[in-house]
CSV table of C-alpha atoms in Angstrom, one decimal:
chain,number,residue,atom,x,y,z
A,1,ALA,CA,62.2,134.6,-5.5
A,2,GLN,CA,59.1,136.7,-5.8
A,3,SER,CA,56.6,136.6,-8.7
A,4,VAL,CA,53.4,138.5,-9.4
A,5,SER,CA,50.5,137.4,-11.5
A,6,GLN,CA,47.9,139.7,-13.0
A,7,HIS,CA,45.3,137.5,-14.6
A,8,ASN,CA,43.4,140.1,-16.6
A,9,HIS,CA,45.5,141.5,-19.4
A,10,HIS,CA,42.8,143.6,-21.0
A,11,VAL,CA,39.6,144.8,-19.4
A,12,ILE,CA,36.9,146.9,-21.1
A,13,LEU,CA,34.2,148.5,-19.0
A,14,SER,CA,31.5,151.1,-19.4
A,15,GLU,CA,31.5,154.2,-17.3
A,16,ALA,CA,30.0,153.7,-13.8
A,17,ALA,CA,30.7,149.9,-13.9
A,18,SER,CA,32.5,148.4,-11.0
A,19,LEU,CA,36.1,147.3,-11.3
A,20,GLU,CA,38.2,144.5,-9.8
A,21,LEU,CA,41.6,143.7,-11.0
A,22,GLY,CA,43.3,140.6,-9.7
A,23,CYS,CA,46.8,140.3,-8.4
A,24,ASN,CA,48.4,137.3,-6.8
A,25,TYR,CA,52.0,137.0,-5.6
A,26,SER,CA,54.3,134.3,-4.5
A,27,TYR,CA,56.7,134.9,-1.7
A,28,GLY,CA,57.1,133.2,1.6
A,29,GLY,CA,58.0,136.1,3.8
A,30,THR,CA,56.5,139.5,4.7
A,31,VAL,CA,55.8,141.7,1.7
A,32,ASN,CA,54.9,145.2,0.8
A,33,LEU,CA,52.4,145.6,-1.9
A,34,PHE,CA,51.8,148.3,-4.4
A,35,TRP,CA,49.5,149.3,-7.3
A,36,TYR,CA,50.9,151.7,-9.9
A,37,VAL,CA,49.0,153.3,-12.7
A,38,GLN,CA,50.3,154.5,-16.1
A,39,TYR,CA,48.0,156.9,-17.9
A,40,PRO,CA,48.5,157.2,-21.7
A,41,GLY,CA,51.7,159.2,-22.3
A,42,GLN,CA,52.6,159.5,-18.6
A,43,HIS,CA,54.9,157.8,-16.3
A,44,LEU,CA,54.2,155.3,-13.6
A,45,GLN,CA,52.4,156.8,-10.6
A,46,LEU,CA,51.7,155.2,-7.2
A,47,LEU,CA,48.0,154.4,-6.8
A,48,LEU,CA,48.2,152.8,-3.4
A,49,LYS,CA,50.4,150.8,-1.1
A,50,TYR,CA,50.2,148.3,1.8
A,51,PHE,CA,52.8,147.8,4.4
A,52,SER,CA,51.0,146.6,7.5
A,53,GLY,CA,47.9,147.1,9.6
A,54,ASP,CA,44.4,147.3,8.1
A,55,PRO,CA,44.4,145.0,5.0
A,56,LEU,CA,41.9,147.3,3.2
A,57,VAL,CA,43.9,150.3,1.9
A,58,LYS,CA,42.5,153.3,0.1
A,59,GLY,CA,44.4,155.2,-2.6
A,60,ILE,CA,43.9,158.1,-4.8
A,61,LYS,CA,41.0,158.6,-7.1
A,62,GLY,CA,38.6,156.3,-5.3
A,63,PHE,CA,40.7,153.2,-5.7
A,64,GLU,CA,41.1,150.6,-2.9
A,65,ALA,CA,42.8,147.3,-2.5
A,66,GLU,CA,42.4,144.4,-0.1
A,67,PHE,CA,45.3,142.3,1.1
A,68,ILE,CA,44.3,138.7,1.8
A,69,LYS,CA,47.3,137.0,3.2
A,70,SER,CA,45.8,133.5,3.0
A,71,LYS,CA,45.2,133.9,-0.7
A,72,PHE,CA,48.4,135.8,-1.4
A,73,SER,CA,46.2,138.4,-3.2
A,74,PHE,CA,46.0,142.1,-3.4
A,75,ASN,CA,43.1,142.9,-5.7
A,76,LEU,CA,42.4,146.4,-6.8
A,77,ARG,CA,38.8,147.7,-6.8
A,78,LYS,CA,36.8,150.8,-7.7
A,79,PRO,CA,33.0,151.0,-7.3
A,80,SER,CA,32.4,153.2,-10.3
A,81,VAL,CA,34.9,153.8,-13.0
A,82,GLN,CA,35.3,156.9,-15.1
A,83,TRP,CA,36.5,157.4,-18.7
A,84,SER,CA,39.6,159.0,-17.2
A,85,ASP,CA,40.5,155.7,-15.5
A,86,THR,CA,41.6,154.4,-18.8
A,87,ALA,CA,45.2,153.3,-18.2
A,88,GLU,CA,47.5,150.4,-17.6
A,89,TYR,CA,47.6,149.1,-14.0
A,90,PHE,CA,50.5,147.3,-12.5
A,91,CYS,CA,50.7,145.3,-9.3
A,92,ALA,CA,54.1,145.1,-7.6
A,93,VAL,CA,55.7,143.5,-4.5
A,94,ASN,CA,58.8,143.9,-2.5
A,95,ALA,CA,60.1,142.0,0.4
A,96,GLU,CA,60.1,143.5,3.9
A,97,TRP,CA,63.0,142.9,6.3
A,98,VAL,CA,65.4,141.9,3.6
A,99,THR,CA,68.4,144.1,2.8
A,100,GLY,CA,70.1,144.5,-0.5
A,101,GLY,CA,68.2,142.7,-3.2
A,102,GLY,CA,65.0,142.6,-1.2
A,103,ASN,CA,64.3,146.2,-2.1
A,104,LYS,CA,63.6,145.6,-5.7
A,105,LEU,CA,60.0,145.7,-6.9
A,106,THR,CA,58.7,142.7,-8.8
A,107,PHE,CA,55.9,143.7,-11.2
A,108,GLY,CA,53.1,141.8,-12.8
A,109,THR,CA,52.6,142.1,-16.6
A,110,GLY,CA,50.0,144.8,-16.2
A,111,THR,CA,46.3,145.1,-17.0
A,112,GLN,CA,45.2,147.5,-19.7
A,113,LEU,CA,41.9,149.0,-18.7
A,114,LYS,CA,39.7,150.8,-21.2
A,115,VAL,CA,36.6,152.6,-20.0
A,116,GLU,CA,34.0,153.4,-22.6
A,117,LEU,CA,31.6,156.3,-22.5
B,1,GLY,CA,59.0,169.2,-5.2
B,2,ALA,CA,60.6,167.9,-8.3
B,3,GLY,CA,60.1,164.3,-9.2
B,4,VAL,CA,62.6,161.9,-10.7
B,5,SER,CA,63.9,163.1,-14.1
B,6,GLN,CA,65.5,161.2,-16.8
B,7,SER,CA,67.3,162.1,-20.0
B,8,PRO,CA,67.2,161.7,-22.9
B,9,ARG,CA,63.5,160.9,-23.1
B,10,TYR,CA,64.1,159.2,-26.5
B,11,LYS,CA,67.2,157.7,-27.9
B,12,VAL,CA,67.7,156.0,-31.3
B,13,ALA,CA,71.0,154.1,-31.6
B,14,LYS,CA,72.6,152.0,-34.4
B,15,ARG,CA,73.4,148.5,-33.5
B,16,GLY,CA,76.9,148.4,-31.9
B,17,GLN,CA,76.7,152.0,-30.6
B,18,ASP,CA,77.2,152.8,-26.9
B,19,VAL,CA,74.5,154.8,-25.1
B,20,ALA,CA,74.3,156.5,-21.7
B,21,LEU,CA,71.1,157.2,-19.9
B,22,ARG,CA,70.9,159.6,-17.0
B,23,CYS,CA,68.7,159.7,-13.9
B,24,ASP,CA,68.2,162.5,-11.4
B,25,PRO,CA,66.4,161.1,-8.4
B,26,ILE,CA,64.3,163.0,-5.9
B,27,SER,CA,66.6,165.2,-3.8
B,28,GLY,CA,67.6,163.4,-0.6
B,29,HIS,CA,66.5,159.9,-1.7
B,30,VAL,CA,68.9,157.3,-0.6
B,31,SER,CA,67.9,154.5,-2.9
B,32,LEU,CA,67.9,154.4,-6.6
B,33,PHE,CA,66.7,151.7,-9.0
B,34,TRP,CA,66.9,151.0,-12.7
B,35,TYR,CA,64.2,148.9,-14.5
B,36,GLN,CA,63.8,147.8,-18.0
B,37,GLN,CA,60.3,147.7,-19.5
B,38,ALA,CA,59.8,145.8,-22.8
B,39,LEU,CA,56.7,146.4,-24.9
B,40,GLY,CA,53.6,144.9,-23.3
B,41,GLN,CA,55.4,143.8,-20.1
B,42,GLY,CA,55.8,145.1,-16.6
B,43,PRO,CA,59.1,146.7,-15.5
B,44,GLU,CA,61.9,144.3,-14.7
B,45,PHE,CA,64.6,145.1,-12.2
B,46,LEU,CA,68.1,145.8,-13.4
B,47,THR,CA,70.1,147.2,-10.5
B,48,TYR,CA,69.9,149.0,-7.2
B,49,PHE,CA,72.0,151.6,-5.4
B,50,GLN,CA,72.0,152.7,-1.8
B,51,ASN,CA,73.8,156.1,-1.9
B,52,GLU,CA,76.8,155.4,-4.1
B,53,ALA,CA,77.0,151.7,-3.3
B,54,GLN,CA,75.6,149.3,-5.9
B,55,LEU,CA,74.1,146.6,-3.7
B,56,ASP,CA,72.3,144.5,-6.3
B,57,LYS,CA,73.1,144.2,-10.0
B,58,SER,CA,71.5,140.8,-10.4
B,59,GLY,CA,69.1,142.0,-13.1
B,60,LEU,CA,71.6,143.4,-15.5
B,61,PRO,CA,71.2,141.1,-18.6
B,62,SER,CA,74.8,141.1,-19.7
B,63,ASP,CA,78.2,142.6,-19.1
B,64,ARG,CA,77.4,145.2,-21.7
B,65,PHE,CA,75.2,146.9,-19.1
B,66,PHE,CA,76.9,149.0,-16.5
B,67,ALA,CA,75.5,151.5,-14.0
B,68,GLU,CA,77.1,154.0,-11.6
B,69,ARG,CA,76.1,156.5,-9.0
B,70,PRO,CA,79.5,158.0,-8.0
B,71,GLU,CA,78.3,160.7,-5.6
B,72,GLY,CA,75.2,159.1,-4.4
B,73,SER,CA,72.9,161.3,-6.4
B,74,VAL,CA,72.7,161.2,-10.2
B,75,SER,CA,73.0,157.8,-11.8
B,76,THR,CA,74.0,156.7,-15.3
B,77,LEU,CA,73.1,153.5,-17.0
B,78,LYS,CA,75.5,152.7,-19.8
B,79,ILE,CA,74.9,150.1,-22.5
B,80,GLN,CA,77.8,149.1,-24.6
B,81,ARG,CA,77.6,147.7,-28.1
B,82,THR,CA,73.8,148.0,-28.2
B,83,GLN,CA,71.8,145.1,-29.7
B,84,GLN,CA,68.2,145.2,-31.1
B,85,GLU,CA,67.0,143.2,-28.1
B,86,ASP,CA,68.1,146.2,-25.9
B,87,SER,CA,65.2,148.2,-27.3
B,88,ALA,CA,62.9,149.0,-24.4
B,89,VAL,CA,61.9,151.8,-22.0
B,90,TYR,CA,64.5,152.2,-19.2
B,91,LEU,CA,62.9,153.4,-16.0
B,92,CYS,CA,64.6,155.0,-13.0
B,93,ALA,CA,63.0,155.1,-9.5
B,94,SER,CA,64.1,156.5,-6.2
B,95,SER,CA,63.0,155.9,-2.6
B,96,PRO,CA,63.6,157.8,0.5
B,97,GLY,CA,65.3,155.2,2.7
B,98,ARG,CA,66.8,151.9,3.0
B,99,ASP,CA,65.1,148.8,4.1
B,100,ARG,CA,62.0,149.4,6.2
B,101,GLY,CA,58.4,149.9,5.3
B,102,ARG,CA,57.3,153.2,3.9
B,103,GLN,CA,60.9,154.2,3.2
B,104,LYS,CA,60.7,151.7,0.4
B,105,THR,CA,58.1,153.4,-1.6
B,106,GLN,CA,59.5,153.9,-5.1
B,107,TYR,CA,58.8,156.9,-7.3
B,108,PHE,CA,59.4,156.6,-11.0
B,109,GLY,CA,60.7,158.9,-13.6
B,110,PRO,CA,59.2,159.2,-17.1
B,111,GLY,CA,61.7,156.7,-18.6
B,112,THR,CA,64.0,156.7,-21.6
B,113,ARG,CA,62.7,155.0,-24.7
B,114,LEU,CA,65.6,153.3,-26.4
B,115,LEU,CA,65.3,152.1,-30.0
B,116,VAL,CA,68.2,150.1,-31.5
B,117,LEU,CA,68.2,149.9,-35.2
C-alpha cells in the first residue's frame, strides 16, 4: 500500500522568502508524483507532476519539485513566495504500471502555507 | 474547455436521509474517481471507474455508499441513511486515459460539501 507524509502542517513565511515543503512517500514500485494546490475557496489544482525523466520538474507560478528516488522524496520549492501563494498544498502519489486500483491517488495530509506581507 | 463539475455544491441532510451527488467529468475522459476529504485532511480515495466499469471500490467506507457511472460519462455517488461521520467534502476527479503515465493525471472538480445534522 502507498502512503504519503507531509511533515510541515502549517508554514508561515514573509513575502520574498524561500519555500521548501517536504513530501515523502512509501511504495516499492515505480510511482507518479504530484503536487496540488488549493487556494482559499477554490478547488484542487495541479501544480506540477513527475512521471519519468529529469527529476527536477517545473510547474506553474514558479514552483518546482525534485524527485530523489533514494530518499523517496518529492519536495516542493519556490525561491521567492508571494502573498498570493497563500494556500494549502497537497503531495500525492499513484503507482505506475498497475491496473485497477493502482490508478488511485494517495494524498498527504496537506501543508497550510500563509504568506505575510 | 469545461472542467469537472459537481452538483450540488452544498448539501445539508438530516441523519438517516439518502443523498445523491453528481459528477460531470471532462468530456472524453475515460477514468473517473471519487474522493472524500474530511476537515483538515487530504482527500481519501473512495472508488474508481474506467468508462462504465467500476474497477475499484476498496475505499467505500460502508455498504451505505454506492457509486455508478452507467453510460461511462456522468457519475453519481449515493449515500444511504446518512450519518454524522459522513460529513465531508466529496471530490470527483477525471483523467484522460487508463493506466499509463500522463494519461493518469487527475483533474478535480469543486467538490460537494455535505453536512449531516
